[in-house]
Amino acid sequence: MTAVCFARKGHTVIGIDPHVRRLEQIRNAQLPFFEPGLGDYLQEAATKGTLSTTEDTSENARADLAFISVGTPSKRDGRIDLRYVKEAASAIGRSLIRSDRHQLVIIRSTVTPDTARRVVIPAIERELGKEQGVSFDVCSNPEFLREGSAIHDTEFPDRIVIGSERQLSAKKLEEFYHEFHAPNLPPVLLTTHENAALIKYASNAFLATKISFINCMGNIAERIPTGDVSIIAKGVGLDRRIGPDFLRAGLGWGGSCFPKDVDALLELGRRLGYRAEMLEATANTNRKQWRKAVKFAKRALGSLHRKRIAVLGLAFKPETDDMRAAVSIPVIEALLAEGAIVTVYDPAAMKNARAIFRNRIQYATDPMECVASADCCIVTTDWEDFKNIRPGTFIEKMRRPIVIDGRRIYDATEFLRSGVMFLAIGLAS
Ligand code: UGA
């Protein structure tokens, strides 16, 4: 993402990665994953000839700036695995041995606060045999882009955070972004490595907490006559101190970031002798939230054995094919455990779903085929494609028109009046 956006702007970018197949795909201007608009950007970079790829880490020596954007997956206990960060830092150190250039190394990956000082700087110094400041400096520069709107978020970030103990290098990176974002430079915050890394975790944990909070409000609203969390979110969000974003109640948050980052922050707290009870509540609320889909289905149908359930949406959010920690997975597993016959549809994630569920479920080619003859339909992802389906269509296509709106995409008044049996997150039934 970062590489393609920089290359499209005219910077000469070398993408270094050990996955030969991935490199091959990028070389052929093919995207290894689904991200709106990125294919065109990759094509533009290919036409300009500004993006090259290689698995040869020694090529790093040719760069003025080296961005570490590797994965930091979770370990079982919630800690993040810094293996790839360490490998990248060591490779950078080795590549610079015969170079007379001063390189700025930038940590883009989401890492714990001690990573720059404890892992990255020592790994480069060890391989290179020189201290920071002589031929390299390290900056922490977390990214805040969302899947599905990654290009927009890269080009128009709310802020840029740079952590470093080397003031001149932090300024150099600020100038780079100045040029990249001109004429709209977002606010830049210069701070330490530790604060920069923690800002990233705190941002994700706060957003996840905002969602768990509104889901908690929804669970209360459901039990009150006329209660409706979408109206409550609107009223709450109009308070400028709170804001309307990330207040969409639903079956919970998933993806490759929030679950991993909340766990990592909890683990960091534990390691530091602090129990972050608020984040425990954020995580626990989310862990239970997806179960509501199955509870609603049972409320409507009684036993789910041999019932045909349509699941609309598999990706963890719209505009992506990513199913990592998607709520659709536990929902489908629970439906299968109850003996239901499950048919699924997603505009982008069908391939990933097949790899997970194989022949245990049925795959539809569009939303209509998915809901056809179903006893119940559960909306698990808020794709635009699903928002246009009117109550009449559910009534016409389904065996029993029972709709569970797990993402609050439908107008409750319209659906409740229509003859559809409508159950929705945070809505009094
Ligand atoms: C998140 C952050 O939003 C980014 O700022 C951050 O850079 C990124 O993680 C990261 O750490 O790399 P992402 O996980 O791609 O981005 O997607 P989000 O749009 O944040 O959605 C996360 C989950 O929250 C999804 O499952 C979504 O359905 C859910 N969500 C989001 C809600 O349930 N309600 C909302 O109001 C918003």
Coordinates of C-alpha atoms and ligand atoms in Angstrom, one line a residue:
M1 CA 0.0 0.0 0.0
T2 CA 2.6 2.5 1.2
A3 CA 5.0 1.4 -1.6
V4 CA 2.3 1.8 -4.4
C5 CA 1.2 5.2 -3.1
F6 CA 4.8 6.5 -2.9
A7 CA 5.6 5.1 -6.4
R8 CA 2.5 6.6 -8.0
K9 CA 3.7 10.0 -6.7
G10 CA 6.9 9.6 -8.5
H11 CA 9.3 8.3 -5.8
T12 CA 11.5 5.4 -6.9
V13 CA 10.4 2.5 -4.7
I14 CA 11.9 -0.9 -4.2
G15 CA 9.5 -3.4 -2.6
I16 CA 11.5 -6.1 -0.8
D17 CA 9.7 -9.3 0.3
P18 CA 10.7 -13.0 0.7
H19 CA 7.4 -14.2 -0.9
V20 CA 8.4 -14.7 -4.5
R21 CA 4.8 -15.4 -5.7
R22 CA 3.6 -12.1 -4.2
L23 CA 6.5 -10.2 -5.9
E24 CA 5.6 -11.9 -9.2
Q25 CA 2.0 -10.8 -8.9
I26 CA 3.0 -7.2 -8.2
R27 CA 5.4 -7.3 -11.1
N28 CA 2.5 -8.3 -13.3
A29 CA 0.5 -5.4 -11.9
Q30 CA -1.8 -7.8 -10.1
L31 CA -3.0 -7.3 -6.5
P32 CA -2.4 -10.1 -4.1
F33 CA -5.6 -9.0 -2.1
F34 CA -8.7 -6.9 -2.8
E35 CA -8.5 -3.2 -2.0
P36 CA -10.6 -0.7 -3.9
G37 CA -8.6 1.6 -6.3
L38 CA -5.3 0.0 -5.5
G39 CA -5.2 -2.0 -8.8
D40 CA -5.4 1.3 -10.8
Y41 CA -2.7 2.8 -8.6
L42 CA -0.4 -0.2 -9.1
Q43 CA -1.0 0.0 -12.9
E44 CA 0.0 3.7 -12.8
A45 CA 3.1 3.0 -10.9
A46 CA 3.9 0.2 -13.3
T47 CA 3.5 2.5 -16.3
K48 CA 5.7 5.1 -14.7
G49 CA 8.3 2.4 -13.9
T50 CA 8.7 3.8 -10.4
L51 CA 8.0 0.5 -8.5
S52 CA 10.3 -2.5 -8.7
T53 CA 10.2 -5.6 -6.5
T54 CA 12.9 -8.0 -5.3
E55 CA 13.5 -10.6 -2.7
D56 CA 17.2 -9.5 -2.6
T57 CA 17.5 -7.6 0.7
S58 CA 20.9 -6.1 -0.3
E59 CA 18.9 -3.9 -2.7
N60 CA 17.9 -1.9 0.4
A61 CA 21.3 -0.2 0.4
R62 CA 20.1 1.9 -2.6
A63 CA 17.4 3.6 -0.6
D64 CA 17.4 6.9 1.4
L65 CA 14.4 5.8 3.4
A66 CA 13.6 2.2 4.4
F67 CA 10.1 1.5 5.6
I68 CA 9.6 -1.6 7.7
S69 CA 6.0 -2.7 7.0
V70 CA 6.0 -6.3 8.0
G71 CA 3.3 -8.2 9.9
T72 CA 3.3 -8.4 13.7
P73 CA 1.0 -11.4 14.3
S74 CA -0.4 -12.3 17.7
K75 CA 1.1 -15.1 19.8
R76 CA -1.2 -17.3 21.9
D77 CA -0.9 -15.1 25.0
G78 CA -1.7 -11.9 23.2
R79 CA 1.9 -10.7 22.8
I80 CA 2.9 -9.8 19.3
D81 CA 5.5 -11.8 17.4
L82 CA 8.3 -9.4 16.5
R83 CA 10.2 -12.0 14.5
Y84 CA 9.6 -10.4 11.1
V85 CA 10.4 -6.9 12.4
K86 CA 13.7 -8.2 13.8
E87 CA 14.5 -10.1 10.5
A88 CA 13.8 -6.9 8.5
A89 CA 16.0 -4.8 10.8
S90 CA 18.8 -7.3 10.6
A91 CA 18.6 -7.4 6.8
I92 CA 18.7 -3.6 6.7
G93 CA 21.8 -3.7 8.9
R94 CA 23.5 -6.2 6.7
S95 CA 22.6 -4.3 3.5
L96 CA 24.2 -1.1 4.8
I97 CA 27.6 -2.6 5.6
R98 CA 29.2 -1.6 2.2
S99 CA 27.1 1.5 1.8
D100 CA 28.3 5.1 2.3
R101 CA 24.8 6.5 2.4
H102 CA 23.0 7.6 5.6
Q103 CA 19.6 5.8 5.7
L104 CA 16.5 6.7 7.6
V105 CA 14.8 3.5 8.8
I106 CA 11.1 3.9 9.5
I107 CA 9.0 1.5 11.5
R108 CA 5.5 1.4 10.0
S109 CA 4.4 -1.9 11.5
T110 CA 2.2 -1.9 14.6
V111 CA 4.7 -2.6 17.4
T112 CA 4.9 -2.4 21.2
P113 CA 6.5 0.8 22.6
D114 CA 9.9 -0.8 23.4
T115 CA 10.4 -2.3 19.9
A116 CA 12.5 0.5 18.4
R117 CA 15.0 0.7 21.2
R118 CA 14.9 -3.0 22.2
V119 CA 14.6 -4.8 18.8
V120 CA 15.1 -2.6 15.7
I121 CA 18.0 -0.3 16.7
P122 CA 20.1 -3.1 18.3
A123 CA 19.4 -5.5 15.4
I124 CA 20.7 -3.0 12.8
E125 CA 23.7 -2.0 15.0
R126 CA 24.6 -5.6 15.5
E127 CA 24.6 -6.5 11.8
L128 CA 26.2 -3.2 10.7
G129 CA 28.7 -2.9 13.4
K130 CA 28.0 0.8 13.8
E131 CA 25.8 2.8 16.2
Q132 CA 22.7 4.7 15.3
G133 CA 23.6 8.1 14.1
V134 CA 26.6 7.0 12.1
S135 CA 25.0 5.6 9.0
F136 CA 21.4 5.1 10.0
D137 CA 18.7 6.6 12.2
V138 CA 15.3 5.0 13.2
C139 CA 11.9 6.7 13.3
S140 CA 8.7 5.2 14.5
N141 CA 5.8 6.2 12.2
P142 CA 2.7 4.2 12.7
E143 CA 0.0 4.1 9.9
F144 CA -3.6 4.6 10.5
L145 CA -5.2 3.3 7.4
R146 CA -8.3 1.2 7.2
E147 CA -8.8 -1.8 4.9
G148 CA -11.3 -0.9 2.2
S149 CA -10.4 2.9 2.3
A150 CA -6.6 2.4 2.5
I151 CA -5.8 4.8 -0.4
H152 CA -7.9 7.6 0.9
D153 CA -6.5 7.1 4.4
T154 CA -2.9 7.1 3.1
E155 CA -3.4 10.2 1.0
F156 CA -5.5 12.2 3.5
P157 CA -4.5 11.0 7.0
D158 CA -5.9 12.8 10.0
R159 CA -2.4 13.1 11.4
I160 CA 1.2 12.0 11.1
V161 CA 3.0 10.7 14.1
I162 CA 6.8 10.5 14.2
G163 CA 8.7 9.1 17.1
S164 CA 12.5 9.4 17.3
E165 CA 15.4 10.3 19.5
R166 CA 17.1 11.8 16.5
Q167 CA 15.6 15.2 15.9
L168 CA 17.1 15.9 12.5
S169 CA 15.9 12.6 11.2
A170 CA 12.4 13.2 12.5
K171 CA 12.4 16.5 10.6
K172 CA 13.7 14.8 7.5
L173 CA 10.7 12.4 7.6
E174 CA 8.4 15.3 8.3
E175 CA 9.7 17.1 5.1
F176 CA 9.2 13.9 3.1
Y177 CA 5.5 13.8 4.1
H178 CA 5.3 17.6 3.6
E179 CA 6.2 17.0 -0.1
F180 CA 4.0 13.9 -0.3
H181 CA 0.9 15.6 1.0
A182 CA 1.4 19.1 -0.3
P183 CA -0.6 21.3 -0.3
N184 CA -2.6 19.6 2.5
L185 CA -0.2 18.7 5.2
P186 CA -2.0 17.0 8.1
P187 CA -1.0 17.9 11.7
V188 CA 2.4 16.3 12.5
L189 CA 3.2 15.1 16.0
L190 CA 6.9 14.7 16.9
T191 CA 7.5 12.5 19.9
T192 CA 9.4 9.6 21.3
H193 CA 9.4 6.0 19.8
E194 CA 7.4 4.8 22.8
N195 CA 4.7 7.4 22.6
A196 CA 4.4 7.0 18.8
A197 CA 3.9 3.2 19.2
L198 CA 1.4 3.7 22.0
I199 CA -0.6 6.3 20.0
K200 CA -1.3 3.6 17.4
Y201 CA -2.4 1.1 20.0
A202 CA -4.4 3.7 21.9
S203 CA -6.2 4.8 18.7
N204 CA -7.3 1.3 17.8
A205 CA -8.2 0.4 21.4
F206 CA -10.3 3.5 21.7
L207 CA -12.2 2.9 18.4
A208 CA -12.8 -0.7 19.4
T209 CA -14.0 0.5 22.8
K210 CA -16.4 3.0 21.1
I211 CA -17.9 0.1 19.1
S212 CA -18.2 -2.2 22.2
F213 CA -19.7 0.7 24.1
I214 CA -22.5 1.3 21.5
N215 CA -23.0 -2.5 21.3
C216 CA -23.4 -2.5 25.1
M217 CA -26.0 0.4 24.7
G218 CA -27.7 -1.7 22.0
N219 CA -28.0 -4.7 24.3
I220 CA -29.7 -2.4 26.9
A221 CA -31.9 -0.7 24.3
E222 CA -33.2 -4.0 23.0
R223 CA -34.8 -4.7 26.4
I224 CA -36.7 -1.4 26.5
P225 CA -40.0 -0.8 24.6
T226 CA -39.3 1.2 21.4
G227 CA -35.5 1.1 22.1
D228 CA -33.4 1.5 19.0
V229 CA -29.6 1.8 19.2
S230 CA -29.2 3.5 15.8
I231 CA -31.3 6.4 17.1
I232 CA -29.3 6.5 20.3
A233 CA -26.0 6.5 18.4
K234 CA -27.3 9.4 16.2
G235 CA -28.3 11.4 19.3
V236 CA -25.0 10.6 21.1
G237 CA -22.9 11.2 18.0
L238 CA -24.3 14.7 17.6
D239 CA -22.4 15.7 20.7
R240 CA -19.3 17.2 19.1
R241 CA -17.2 15.9 22.0
I242 CA -18.2 12.3 21.1
G243 CA -18.6 12.5 17.3
P244 CA -20.7 10.2 15.1
D245 CA -17.9 7.8 13.8
F246 CA -17.5 4.2 15.0
L247 CA -20.8 4.2 16.7
R248 CA -22.5 1.7 14.4
A249 CA -23.8 -1.1 16.5
G250 CA -23.5 -4.6 15.1
L251 CA -22.3 -8.1 15.6
G252 CA -18.9 -6.8 16.8
W253 CA -15.5 -5.8 15.4
G254 CA -13.1 -8.1 13.7
G255 CA -10.2 -7.9 11.2
S256 CA -6.4 -8.1 11.6
C257 CA -6.0 -5.0 13.8
F258 CA -8.5 -4.4 16.6
P259 CA -8.5 -7.9 18.1
K260 CA -4.7 -8.2 17.9
D261 CA -4.1 -4.7 19.1
V262 CA -6.5 -4.8 22.1
D263 CA -5.0 -8.2 23.1
A264 CA -1.4 -6.8 22.8
L265 CA -2.3 -3.7 24.9
L266 CA -3.9 -5.9 27.6
E267 CA -0.8 -8.1 27.6
L268 CA 1.5 -5.0 27.7
G269 CA -0.4 -3.8 30.7
R270 CA 0.0 -7.1 32.4
R271 CA 3.7 -7.1 31.7
L272 CA 3.9 -3.7 33.3
G273 CA 2.0 -4.8 36.4
Y274 CA -1.3 -3.1 35.4
R275 CA -4.7 -4.8 34.7
A276 CA -6.4 -2.7 32.0
E277 CA -10.0 -3.6 33.1
M278 CA -11.6 -1.2 30.7
L279 CA -10.0 -3.0 27.7
E280 CA -11.0 -6.4 29.2
A281 CA -14.6 -5.2 29.1
T282 CA -14.1 -3.9 25.5
A283 CA -12.8 -7.4 24.4
N284 CA -15.3 -9.4 26.5
T285 CA -18.3 -7.4 25.1
N286 CA -17.0 -8.1 21.6
R287 CA -16.3 -11.8 22.3
K288 CA -20.0 -12.3 23.1
Q289 CA -21.6 -10.0 20.5
W290 CA -21.6 -12.3 17.5
R291 CA -23.7 -14.9 19.5
K292 CA -26.7 -12.6 19.2
A293 CA -27.1 -13.6 15.6
V294 CA -27.6 -17.3 16.6
K295 CA -29.8 -16.3 19.6
F296 CA -32.0 -14.2 17.3
A297 CA -32.3 -17.1 14.8
K298 CA -33.3 -19.5 17.5
R299 CA -35.8 -17.0 18.9
A300 CA -37.4 -16.8 15.5
L301 CA -37.2 -20.4 14.4
G302 CA -36.9 -22.5 17.6
S303 CA -34.6 -25.4 16.7
L304 CA -32.2 -24.6 13.8
H305 CA -31.8 -28.3 12.9
R306 CA -32.3 -28.7 9.1
K307 CA -33.3 -25.0 8.8
R308 CA -31.9 -23.2 5.8
I309 CA -30.0 -20.1 6.9
A310 CA -28.7 -17.5 4.4
V311 CA -25.6 -15.5 5.6
L312 CA -25.1 -12.3 3.7
G313 CA -21.5 -11.1 4.2
L314 CA -18.4 -12.9 5.1
A315 CA -15.6 -10.3 5.1
F316 CA -14.9 -8.6 8.5
K317 CA -16.1 -5.3 6.9
P318 CA -17.2 -4.1 3.5
E319 CA -14.9 -3.3 0.6
T320 CA -12.4 -6.1 1.5
D321 CA -12.1 -9.8 1.0
D322 CA -10.3 -10.2 4.4
M323 CA -12.0 -12.7 6.7
R324 CA -9.4 -12.5 9.5
A325 CA -11.3 -12.5 12.8
A326 CA -14.5 -11.9 10.8
V327 CA -17.7 -12.4 13.0
S328 CA -19.1 -14.5 10.1
I329 CA -16.8 -17.3 11.0
P330 CA -18.1 -18.1 14.6
V331 CA -21.6 -17.3 13.4
I332 CA -21.4 -19.9 10.6
E333 CA -19.7 -22.4 12.9
A334 CA -22.4 -22.1 15.5
L335 CA -25.2 -22.4 12.9
L336 CA -23.5 -25.6 11.6
A337 CA -23.2 -26.9 15.2
E338 CA -26.9 -26.4 15.6
G339 CA -27.5 -28.5 12.5
A340 CA -28.5 -25.7 10.1
I341 CA -27.9 -25.8 6.4
V342 CA -26.0 -22.6 5.6
T343 CA -25.7 -20.8 2.3
V344 CA -23.4 -17.8 2.1
Y345 CA -22.7 -14.9 -0.2
D346 CA -20.1 -12.1 -0.1
P347 CA -19.2 -9.7 -3.0
A348 CA -15.4 -10.2 -2.4
A349 CA -14.6 -12.9 0.1
M350 CA -16.0 -16.1 -1.5
K351 CA -12.6 -17.5 -2.3
N352 CA -11.4 -17.0 1.3
A353 CA -14.6 -18.5 2.6
R354 CA -14.1 -21.7 0.5
A355 CA -10.7 -22.1 2.0
I356 CA -12.2 -22.0 5.5
F357 CA -15.5 -23.9 5.2
R358 CA -14.8 -26.1 2.1
N359 CA -18.0 -28.2 1.4
R360 CA -19.5 -27.7 4.8
I361 CA -21.7 -24.8 3.5
Q362 CA -23.2 -23.8 0.2
Y363 CA -22.0 -20.9 -1.8
A364 CA -24.4 -18.6 -3.7
T365 CA -23.4 -16.4 -6.7
D366 CA -25.5 -13.4 -5.7
P367 CA -27.6 -12.2 -2.7
M368 CA -30.9 -13.4 -4.3
E369 CA -29.6 -16.9 -4.8
C370 CA -28.3 -16.8 -1.2
V371 CA -31.7 -16.0 0.3
A372 CA -33.8 -18.1 -2.0
S373 CA -35.9 -20.6 -0.1
A374 CA -34.2 -19.7 3.2
D375 CA -35.9 -19.9 6.6
C376 CA -33.9 -17.0 7.9
C377 CA -31.3 -14.5 6.6
I378 CA -28.5 -13.1 8.7
V379 CA -26.7 -9.9 7.6
T380 CA -23.2 -10.1 8.9
T381 CA -21.3 -7.5 6.8
D382 CA -22.6 -4.0 5.9
W383 CA -21.9 -4.2 2.1
E384 CA -23.7 -1.6 0.0
D385 CA -25.0 -4.4 -2.3
F386 CA -27.2 -5.7 0.6
K387 CA -28.6 -2.3 1.6
N388 CA -30.7 -2.1 -1.5
I389 CA -32.6 -5.3 -0.9
R390 CA -36.2 -4.3 -0.1
P391 CA -38.5 -6.2 2.3
G392 CA -40.6 -7.4 -0.6
T393 CA -37.7 -9.2 -2.1
F394 CA -37.1 -11.2 1.1
I395 CA -40.8 -12.0 1.2
E396 CA -40.9 -13.1 -2.4
K397 CA -37.6 -15.2 -2.3
M398 CA -37.5 -16.8 1.2
R399 CA -39.4 -19.7 2.5
R400 CA -40.0 -17.8 5.7
P401 CA -39.2 -14.0 5.6
I402 CA -37.1 -13.8 8.7
V403 CA -34.3 -11.2 8.5
I404 CA -31.7 -10.7 11.2
D405 CA -30.0 -7.4 10.7
G406 CA -26.6 -7.9 12.3
R407 CA -25.3 -4.5 11.0
R408 CA -28.3 -2.3 11.2
I409 CA -28.3 -1.6 7.5
Y410 CA -32.1 -1.6 7.1
D411 CA -34.8 0.9 7.9
A412 CA -36.4 -0.7 10.9
T413 CA -39.8 1.0 10.4
E414 CA -40.0 -0.1 6.8
F415 CA -39.0 -3.7 7.6
L416 CA -41.3 -4.0 10.7
R417 CA -44.3 -2.7 8.7
S418 CA -43.6 -4.9 5.7
G419 CA -44.6 -8.4 6.9
V420 CA -40.9 -9.5 7.3
M421 CA -40.1 -10.8 10.7
F422 CA -37.4 -8.4 11.5
L423 CA -34.9 -8.8 14.3
A424 CA -32.0 -6.3 14.6
I425 CA -29.1 -5.6 16.9
G426 CA -30.1 -3.0 19.5
L427 CA -33.8 -2.9 18.4
A428 CA -36.6 -3.7 20.8
S429 CA -38.5 -6.7 19.5
Ligands
UGA1 C1 -8.5 -0.2 11.9 C2 -8.4 1.3 12.2 O1 -9.7 1.9 11.9 C3 -7.4 2.0 11.4 O2 -7.3 3.3 11.7 C4 -6.0 1.3 11.6 O3 -5.0 1.9 10.9 C5 -6.1 -0.2 11.3 O4 -7.2 -0.8 12.1 C6 -4.8 -0.9 11.5 O5 -4.4 -1.0 12.7 O6 -4.1 -1.2 10.6 P1 -9.6 -1.8 9.9 O7 -9.4 -2.9 10.9 O8 -9.1 -1.9 8.6 O9 -8.9 -0.4 10.5 O10 -11.1 -1.5 9.8 P2 -12.2 -0.6 10.6 O11 -12.9 0.2 9.6 O12 -11.6 0.1 11.8 O13 -13.2 -1.7 11.1 C7 -12.8 -2.7 12.1 C8 -14.0 -3.5 12.6 O14 -14.9 -2.6 13.3 C9 -14.9 -4.1 11.4 O15 -15.2 -5.4 11.8 C10 -16.1 -3.2 11.4 O16 -17.2 -3.9 10.9 C11 -16.3 -2.8 12.8 N1 -17.0 -1.6 13.0 C12 -16.5 -0.4 12.6 C13 -18.2 -1.6 13.7 O17 -18.7 -2.6 14.1 N2 -18.9 -0.4 13.9 C14 -18.4 0.8 13.5 O18 -19.0 1.8 13.8 C15 -17.2 0.8 12.8

